[in-house]
Coordinates of C-alpha atoms in Angstrom, one line a residue:
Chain A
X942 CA 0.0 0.0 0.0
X943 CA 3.0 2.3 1.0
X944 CA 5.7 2.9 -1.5
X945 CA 8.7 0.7 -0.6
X946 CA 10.8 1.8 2.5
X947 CA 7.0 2.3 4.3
X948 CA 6.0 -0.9 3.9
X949 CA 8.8 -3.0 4.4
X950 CA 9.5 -1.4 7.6
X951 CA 5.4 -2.2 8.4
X952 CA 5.8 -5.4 7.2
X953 CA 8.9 -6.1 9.5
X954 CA 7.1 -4.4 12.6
X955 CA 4.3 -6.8 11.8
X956 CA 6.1 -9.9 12.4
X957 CA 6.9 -8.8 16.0
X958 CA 4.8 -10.6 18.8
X959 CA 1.3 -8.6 20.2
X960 CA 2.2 -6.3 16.7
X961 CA -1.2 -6.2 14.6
X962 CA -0.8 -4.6 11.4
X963 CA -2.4 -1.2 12.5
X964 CA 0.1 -1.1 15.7
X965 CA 2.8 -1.6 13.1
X966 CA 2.0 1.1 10.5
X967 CA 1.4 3.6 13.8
X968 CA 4.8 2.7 15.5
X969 CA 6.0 3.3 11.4
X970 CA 4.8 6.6 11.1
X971 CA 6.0 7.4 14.8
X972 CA 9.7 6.6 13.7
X973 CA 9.1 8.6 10.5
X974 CA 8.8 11.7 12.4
X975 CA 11.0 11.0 15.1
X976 CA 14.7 12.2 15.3
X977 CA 17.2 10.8 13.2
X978 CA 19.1 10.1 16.7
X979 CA 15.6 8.0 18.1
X980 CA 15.8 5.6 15.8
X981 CA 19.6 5.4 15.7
X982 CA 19.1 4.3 19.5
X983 CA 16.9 1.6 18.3
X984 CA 18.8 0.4 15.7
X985 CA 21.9 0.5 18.0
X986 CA 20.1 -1.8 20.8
X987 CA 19.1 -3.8 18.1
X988 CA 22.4 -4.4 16.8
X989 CA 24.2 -4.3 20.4
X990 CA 21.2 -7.2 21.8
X991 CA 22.1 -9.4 19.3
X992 CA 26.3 -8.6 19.7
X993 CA 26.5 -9.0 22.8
X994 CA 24.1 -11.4 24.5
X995 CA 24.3 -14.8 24.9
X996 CA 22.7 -17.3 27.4
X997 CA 24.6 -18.4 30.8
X998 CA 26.3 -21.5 30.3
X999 CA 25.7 -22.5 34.0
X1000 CA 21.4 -21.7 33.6
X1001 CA 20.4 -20.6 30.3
X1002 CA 19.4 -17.0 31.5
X1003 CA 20.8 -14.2 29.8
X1004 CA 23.8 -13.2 30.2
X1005 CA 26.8 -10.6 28.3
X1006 CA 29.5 -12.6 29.6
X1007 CA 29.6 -16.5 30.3
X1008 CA 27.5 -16.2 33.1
X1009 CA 24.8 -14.4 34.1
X1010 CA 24.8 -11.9 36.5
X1011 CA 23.3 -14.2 39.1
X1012 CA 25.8 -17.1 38.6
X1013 CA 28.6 -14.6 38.5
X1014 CA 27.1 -13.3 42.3
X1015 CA 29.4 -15.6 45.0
X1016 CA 26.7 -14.4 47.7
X1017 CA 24.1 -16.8 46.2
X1018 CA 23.5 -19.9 47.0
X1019 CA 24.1 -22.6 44.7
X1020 CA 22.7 -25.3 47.2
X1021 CA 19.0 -24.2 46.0
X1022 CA 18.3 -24.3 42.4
X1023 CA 14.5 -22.5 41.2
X1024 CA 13.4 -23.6 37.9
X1025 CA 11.6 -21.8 35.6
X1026 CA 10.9 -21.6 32.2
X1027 CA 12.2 -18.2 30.4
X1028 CA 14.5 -15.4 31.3
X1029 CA 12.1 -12.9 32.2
X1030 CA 10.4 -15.6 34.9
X1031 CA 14.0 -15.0 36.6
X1032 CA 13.6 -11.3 36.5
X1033 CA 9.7 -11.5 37.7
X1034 CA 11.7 -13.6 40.9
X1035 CA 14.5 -11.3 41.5
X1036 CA 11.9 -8.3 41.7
X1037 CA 10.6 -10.1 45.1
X1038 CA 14.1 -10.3 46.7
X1039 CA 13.1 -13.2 48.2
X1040 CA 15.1 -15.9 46.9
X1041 CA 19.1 -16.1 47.5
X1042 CA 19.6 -19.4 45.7
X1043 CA 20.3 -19.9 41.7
X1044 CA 18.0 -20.2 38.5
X1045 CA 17.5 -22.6 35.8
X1046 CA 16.2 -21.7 32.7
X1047 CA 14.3 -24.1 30.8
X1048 CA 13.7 -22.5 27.6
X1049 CA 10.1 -23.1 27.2
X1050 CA 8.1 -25.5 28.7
X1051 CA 6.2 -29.1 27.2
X1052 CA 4.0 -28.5 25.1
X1053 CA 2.8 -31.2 22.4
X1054 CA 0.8 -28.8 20.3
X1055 CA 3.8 -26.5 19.5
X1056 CA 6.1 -29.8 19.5
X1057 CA 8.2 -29.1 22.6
X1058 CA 8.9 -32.2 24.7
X1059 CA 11.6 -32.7 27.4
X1060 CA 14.7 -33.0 24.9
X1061 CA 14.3 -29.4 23.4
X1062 CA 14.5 -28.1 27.2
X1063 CA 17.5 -27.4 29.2
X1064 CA 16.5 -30.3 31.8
X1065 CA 19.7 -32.4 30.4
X1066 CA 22.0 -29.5 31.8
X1067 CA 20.1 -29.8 34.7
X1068 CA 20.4 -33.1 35.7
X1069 CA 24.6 -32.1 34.9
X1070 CA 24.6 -29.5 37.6
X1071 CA 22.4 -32.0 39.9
X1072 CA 25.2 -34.4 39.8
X1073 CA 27.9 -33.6 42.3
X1074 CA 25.6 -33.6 45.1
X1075 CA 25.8 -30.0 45.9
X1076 CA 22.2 -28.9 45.4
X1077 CA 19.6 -29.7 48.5
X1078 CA 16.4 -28.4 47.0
X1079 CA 15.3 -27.8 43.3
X1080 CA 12.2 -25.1 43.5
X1081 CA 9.7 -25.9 40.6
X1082 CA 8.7 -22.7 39.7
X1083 CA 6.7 -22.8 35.9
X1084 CA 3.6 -20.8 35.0
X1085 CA 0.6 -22.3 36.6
X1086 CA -0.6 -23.3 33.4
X1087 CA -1.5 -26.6 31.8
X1088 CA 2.2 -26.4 29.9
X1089 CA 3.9 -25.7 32.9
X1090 CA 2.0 -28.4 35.3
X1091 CA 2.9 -31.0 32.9
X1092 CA 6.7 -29.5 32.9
X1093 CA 6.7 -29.8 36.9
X1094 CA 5.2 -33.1 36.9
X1095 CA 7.6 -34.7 34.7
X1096 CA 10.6 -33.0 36.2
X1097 CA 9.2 -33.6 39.8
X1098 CA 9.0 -37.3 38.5
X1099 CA 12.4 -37.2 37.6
X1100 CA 13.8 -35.6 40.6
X1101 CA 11.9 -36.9 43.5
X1102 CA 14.1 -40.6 43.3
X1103 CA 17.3 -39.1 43.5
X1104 CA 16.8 -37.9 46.7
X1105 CA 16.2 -34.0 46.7
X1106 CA 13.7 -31.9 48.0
X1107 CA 11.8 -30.8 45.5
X1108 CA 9.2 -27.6 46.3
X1109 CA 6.7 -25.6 44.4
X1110 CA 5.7 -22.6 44.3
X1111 CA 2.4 -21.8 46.4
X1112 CA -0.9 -21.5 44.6
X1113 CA -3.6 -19.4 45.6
X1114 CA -5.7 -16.3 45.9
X1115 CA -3.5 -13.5 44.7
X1116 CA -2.5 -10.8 47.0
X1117 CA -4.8 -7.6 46.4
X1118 CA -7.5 -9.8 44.2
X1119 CA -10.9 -10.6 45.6
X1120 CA -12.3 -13.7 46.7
X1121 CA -15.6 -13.4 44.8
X1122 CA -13.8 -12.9 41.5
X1123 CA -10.8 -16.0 41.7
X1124 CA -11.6 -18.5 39.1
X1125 CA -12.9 -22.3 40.6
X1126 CA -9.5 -23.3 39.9
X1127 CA -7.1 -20.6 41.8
X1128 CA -9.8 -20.5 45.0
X1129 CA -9.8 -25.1 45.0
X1130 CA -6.1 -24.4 45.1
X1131 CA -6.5 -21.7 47.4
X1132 CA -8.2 -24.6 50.1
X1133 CA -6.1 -27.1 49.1
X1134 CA -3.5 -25.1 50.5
X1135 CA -4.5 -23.5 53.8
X1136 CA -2.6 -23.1 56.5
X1137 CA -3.1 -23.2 60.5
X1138 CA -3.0 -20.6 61.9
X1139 CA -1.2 -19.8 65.1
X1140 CA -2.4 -17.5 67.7
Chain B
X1001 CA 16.3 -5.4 35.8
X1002 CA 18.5 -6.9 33.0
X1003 CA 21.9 -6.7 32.0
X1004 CA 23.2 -4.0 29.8
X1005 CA 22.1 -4.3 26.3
X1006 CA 18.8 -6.0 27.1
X1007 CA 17.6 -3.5 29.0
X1008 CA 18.2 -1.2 26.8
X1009 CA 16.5 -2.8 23.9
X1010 CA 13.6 -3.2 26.2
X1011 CA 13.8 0.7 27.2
X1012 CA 13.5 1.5 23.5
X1013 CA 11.0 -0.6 22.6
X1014 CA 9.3 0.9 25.4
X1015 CA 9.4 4.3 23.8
X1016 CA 7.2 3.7 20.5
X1017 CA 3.9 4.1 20.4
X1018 CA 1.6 1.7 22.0
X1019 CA 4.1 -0.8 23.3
X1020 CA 4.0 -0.7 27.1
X1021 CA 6.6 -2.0 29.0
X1022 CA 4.9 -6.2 29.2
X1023 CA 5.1 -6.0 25.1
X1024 CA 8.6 -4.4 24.8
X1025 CA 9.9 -7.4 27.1
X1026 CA 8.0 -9.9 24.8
X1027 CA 9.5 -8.2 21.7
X1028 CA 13.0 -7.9 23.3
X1029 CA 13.0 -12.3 24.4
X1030 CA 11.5 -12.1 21.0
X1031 CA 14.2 -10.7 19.1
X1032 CA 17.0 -12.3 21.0
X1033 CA 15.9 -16.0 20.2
X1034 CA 15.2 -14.7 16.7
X1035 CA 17.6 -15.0 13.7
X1036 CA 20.5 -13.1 13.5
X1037 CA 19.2 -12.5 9.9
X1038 CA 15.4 -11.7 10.7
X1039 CA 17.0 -9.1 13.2
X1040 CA 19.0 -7.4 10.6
X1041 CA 16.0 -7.0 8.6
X1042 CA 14.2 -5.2 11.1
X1043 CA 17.3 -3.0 11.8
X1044 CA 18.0 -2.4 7.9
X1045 CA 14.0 -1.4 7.2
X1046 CA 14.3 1.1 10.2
X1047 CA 17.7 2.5 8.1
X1048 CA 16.1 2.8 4.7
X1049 CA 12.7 4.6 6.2
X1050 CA 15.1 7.6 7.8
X1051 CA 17.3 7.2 4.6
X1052 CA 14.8 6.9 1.8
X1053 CA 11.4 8.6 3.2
X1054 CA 10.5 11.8 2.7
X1055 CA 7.7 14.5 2.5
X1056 CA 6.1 14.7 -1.0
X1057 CA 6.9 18.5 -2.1
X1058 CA 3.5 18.7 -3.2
X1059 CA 1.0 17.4 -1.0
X1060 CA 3.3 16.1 2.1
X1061 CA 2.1 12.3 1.6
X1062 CA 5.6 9.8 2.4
X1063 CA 7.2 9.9 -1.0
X1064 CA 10.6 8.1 -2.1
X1065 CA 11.2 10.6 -4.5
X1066 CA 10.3 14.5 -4.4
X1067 CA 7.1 13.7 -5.5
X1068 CA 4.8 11.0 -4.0
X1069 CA 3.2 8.3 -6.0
X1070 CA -0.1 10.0 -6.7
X1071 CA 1.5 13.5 -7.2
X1072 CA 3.1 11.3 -10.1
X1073 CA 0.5 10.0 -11.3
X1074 CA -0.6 12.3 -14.5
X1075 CA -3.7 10.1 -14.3
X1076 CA -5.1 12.0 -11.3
X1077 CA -6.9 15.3 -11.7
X1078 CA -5.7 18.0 -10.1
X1079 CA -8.3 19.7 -9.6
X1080 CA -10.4 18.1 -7.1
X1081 CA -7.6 18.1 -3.7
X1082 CA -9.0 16.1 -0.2
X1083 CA -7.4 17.5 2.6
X1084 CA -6.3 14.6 5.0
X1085 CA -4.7 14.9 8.3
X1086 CA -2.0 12.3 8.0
X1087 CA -0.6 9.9 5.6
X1088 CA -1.8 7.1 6.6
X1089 CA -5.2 8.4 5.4
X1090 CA -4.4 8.8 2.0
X1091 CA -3.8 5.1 2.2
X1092 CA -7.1 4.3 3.4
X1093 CA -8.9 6.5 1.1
X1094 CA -7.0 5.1 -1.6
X1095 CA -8.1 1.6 -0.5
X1096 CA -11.7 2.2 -1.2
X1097 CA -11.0 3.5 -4.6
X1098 CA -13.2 6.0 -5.2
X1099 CA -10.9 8.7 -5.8
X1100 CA -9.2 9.9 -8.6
X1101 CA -7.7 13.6 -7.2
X1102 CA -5.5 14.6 -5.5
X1103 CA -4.5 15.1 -1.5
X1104 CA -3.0 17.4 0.6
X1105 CA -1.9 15.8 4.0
X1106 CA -1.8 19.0 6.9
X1107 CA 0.3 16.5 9.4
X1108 CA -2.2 16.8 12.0
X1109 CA -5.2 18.5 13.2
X1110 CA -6.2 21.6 15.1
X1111 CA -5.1 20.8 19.2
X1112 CA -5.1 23.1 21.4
X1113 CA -4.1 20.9 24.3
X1114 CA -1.3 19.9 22.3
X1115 CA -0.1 23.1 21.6
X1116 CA -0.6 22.6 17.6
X1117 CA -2.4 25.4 16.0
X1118 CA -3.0 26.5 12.4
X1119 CA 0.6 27.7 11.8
X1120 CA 1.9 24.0 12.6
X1121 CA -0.2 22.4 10.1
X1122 CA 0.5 22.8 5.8
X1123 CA -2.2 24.9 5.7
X1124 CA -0.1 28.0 4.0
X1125 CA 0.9 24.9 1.5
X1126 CA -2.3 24.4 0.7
X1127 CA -3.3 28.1 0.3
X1128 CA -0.4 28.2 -2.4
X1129 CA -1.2 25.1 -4.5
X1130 CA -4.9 27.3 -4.4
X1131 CA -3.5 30.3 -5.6
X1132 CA -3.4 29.4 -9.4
X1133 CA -7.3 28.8 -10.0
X1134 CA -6.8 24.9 -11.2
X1135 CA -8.6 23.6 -8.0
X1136 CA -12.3 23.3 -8.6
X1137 CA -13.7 21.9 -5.2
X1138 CA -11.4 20.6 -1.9
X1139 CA -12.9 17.7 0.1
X1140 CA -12.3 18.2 4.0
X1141 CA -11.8 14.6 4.9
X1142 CA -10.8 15.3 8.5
X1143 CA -10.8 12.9 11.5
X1144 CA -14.7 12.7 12.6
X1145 CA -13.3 13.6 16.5
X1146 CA -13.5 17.0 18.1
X1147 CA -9.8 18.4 16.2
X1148 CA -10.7 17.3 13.2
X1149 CA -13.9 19.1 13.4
X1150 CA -12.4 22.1 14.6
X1151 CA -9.3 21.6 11.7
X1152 CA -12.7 21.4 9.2
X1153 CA -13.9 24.3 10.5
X1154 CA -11.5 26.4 10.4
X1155 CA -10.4 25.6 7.2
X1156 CA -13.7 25.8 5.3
X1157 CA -14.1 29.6 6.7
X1158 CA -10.7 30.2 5.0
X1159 CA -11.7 28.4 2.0
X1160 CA -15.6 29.4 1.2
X1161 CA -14.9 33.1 0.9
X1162 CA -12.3 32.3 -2.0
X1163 CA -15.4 31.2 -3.8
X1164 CA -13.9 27.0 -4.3
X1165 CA -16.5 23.9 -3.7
X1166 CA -15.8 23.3 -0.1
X1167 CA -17.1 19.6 0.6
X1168 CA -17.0 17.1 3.9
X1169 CA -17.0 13.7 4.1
X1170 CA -20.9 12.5 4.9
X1171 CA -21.4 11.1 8.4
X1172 CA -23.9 8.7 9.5
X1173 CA -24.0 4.8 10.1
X1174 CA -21.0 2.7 9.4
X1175 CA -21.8 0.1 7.2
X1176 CA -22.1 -3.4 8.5
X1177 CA -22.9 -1.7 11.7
X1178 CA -25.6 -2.0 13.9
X1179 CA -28.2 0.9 14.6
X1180 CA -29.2 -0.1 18.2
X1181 CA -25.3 0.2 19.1
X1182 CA -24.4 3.1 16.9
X1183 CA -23.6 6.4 19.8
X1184 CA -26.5 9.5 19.6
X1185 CA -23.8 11.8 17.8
X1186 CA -23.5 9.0 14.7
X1187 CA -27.3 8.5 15.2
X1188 CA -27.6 12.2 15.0
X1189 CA -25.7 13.0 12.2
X1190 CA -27.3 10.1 10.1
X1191 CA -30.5 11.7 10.7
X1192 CA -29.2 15.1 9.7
X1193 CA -27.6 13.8 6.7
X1194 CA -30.6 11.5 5.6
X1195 CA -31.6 11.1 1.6
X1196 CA -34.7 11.0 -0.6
X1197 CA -35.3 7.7 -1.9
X1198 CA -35.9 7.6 -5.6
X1199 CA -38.1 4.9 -6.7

């Protein structure tokens, strides 16, 4: 519809995830009017993301050197492993400053639709890092979603027998929600899960 | 939250239009398990539109060359111009091909709370391409929101008195649509605008 440069850069911004057609042509006509120097930037952390980051080659997260910045910390714990599926799980964690201990990034998690089983995950590297003994608990920590019960059943399958404590992450009513409004699901869990309280 | 360079892809993915900070993470993960190659594309189509893309010298429509494709055209009569607010509503209007003229895009609309007034829209353009007597009748084909009226206005008071065939885009039910759900101003106008049947 647009003469060349237009709607090649449309059709590239359309092939980004959550970018509809209409998003990409308004984000196109943004950058048309913007500063030369604006979409320098973009171009430059464009270029620059794809330079100079790799994935940690202890957990899978992201990292600019060989390890990520939490594997590079000596004041975690490497005795606690969490699990989780992607890289931005581990930032969604770290934002709680509640955990001390060490990631695992998955990749992904099972999903036979989309043709992801257990070998196209990092759980081989996994089991590599579980091997010298050094690791007391492994927290199970995937989306509470069909895909990622079916990832922590299988890995909690796997790592029950050799001995480790293996956790998950609570479910329940979320902090700030109402009762009347959880889903049958998240309130069941919500029982399921009660605690005595002392007092 | 993240290292270095994805952070900062995330920061300036942030900054376009419509992409809140949930969707510029997506993008960024996005990106960085992407190609190297599909990356480069995105980067090159962002280098050509500041490179190739300019204003039509004419009507202000995106052109590659000093004129846009229309302007070019020697098929399209010059003396029937629809005054559009942006480019990206030439391309809808051409989409519906009903119209053989030419446009003049003002690069906006009249906004006061915007600070964007008369004098930053190419309305003294459009008083020039008037000055020579070619232009039988300009269509006002203005956003149907509270600027584009006010644009409309404002425009048809300058262009009535130089004794040209001032027109507006008809309002009234969009087709398809449903009358019980169409708002009272739609509703309204309809009525206002409503036709003899012949026959």
């Amino acid at each position: 519809m647009y003469e060349g440069a237009v709607q090649d850069l449309i059709d590239e911004l359309g092939r980004l995830p959550g970018v509809g057609p209409k998003s990409a042509q308004r984000i196109a006509f943004h950058l048309l009017a913007a500063d030369t120097e604006d979409v320098h930037r973009l171009v430059d952390a464009l270029t620059e993301v794809k330079n100079k980051v790799r994935f940690c080659e202890v957990c899978g997260n992201v990292a600019e050197e060989d390890r990520c910045q939490v594997c590079r910390d000596p004041r975690r714990s490497t005795t606690v492993i969490c699990v989780v599926e992607e890289p931005k799980d581990v930032v969604a964690i770290e934002r709680t400053r509640e955990f001390r201990g060490t990631y695992h990034v998955l990749g992904g998690a099972i999903n036979p639709i989309d043709n992801i089983g257990p070998d196209n995950l990092r759980i081989k590297e996994l089991l590599t890092r579980l091997a010298d003994g050094t690791v007391a608990e492994v927290i199970l920590a995937m989306d509470p979603n069909v895909e990622g019960e079916a990832t922590a059943t299988y890995l909690s399958r796997l790592l029950v027998p050799m001995g480790l404590r293996v956790t998950r992450l609570a479910s329940g009513l979320p902090v700030g929600g109402d009762l009347e409004y959880a889903d049958e699901v998240t309130l069941g869990r919500a029982f399921e899960g009660r605690r005595v309280v002392h007092g």
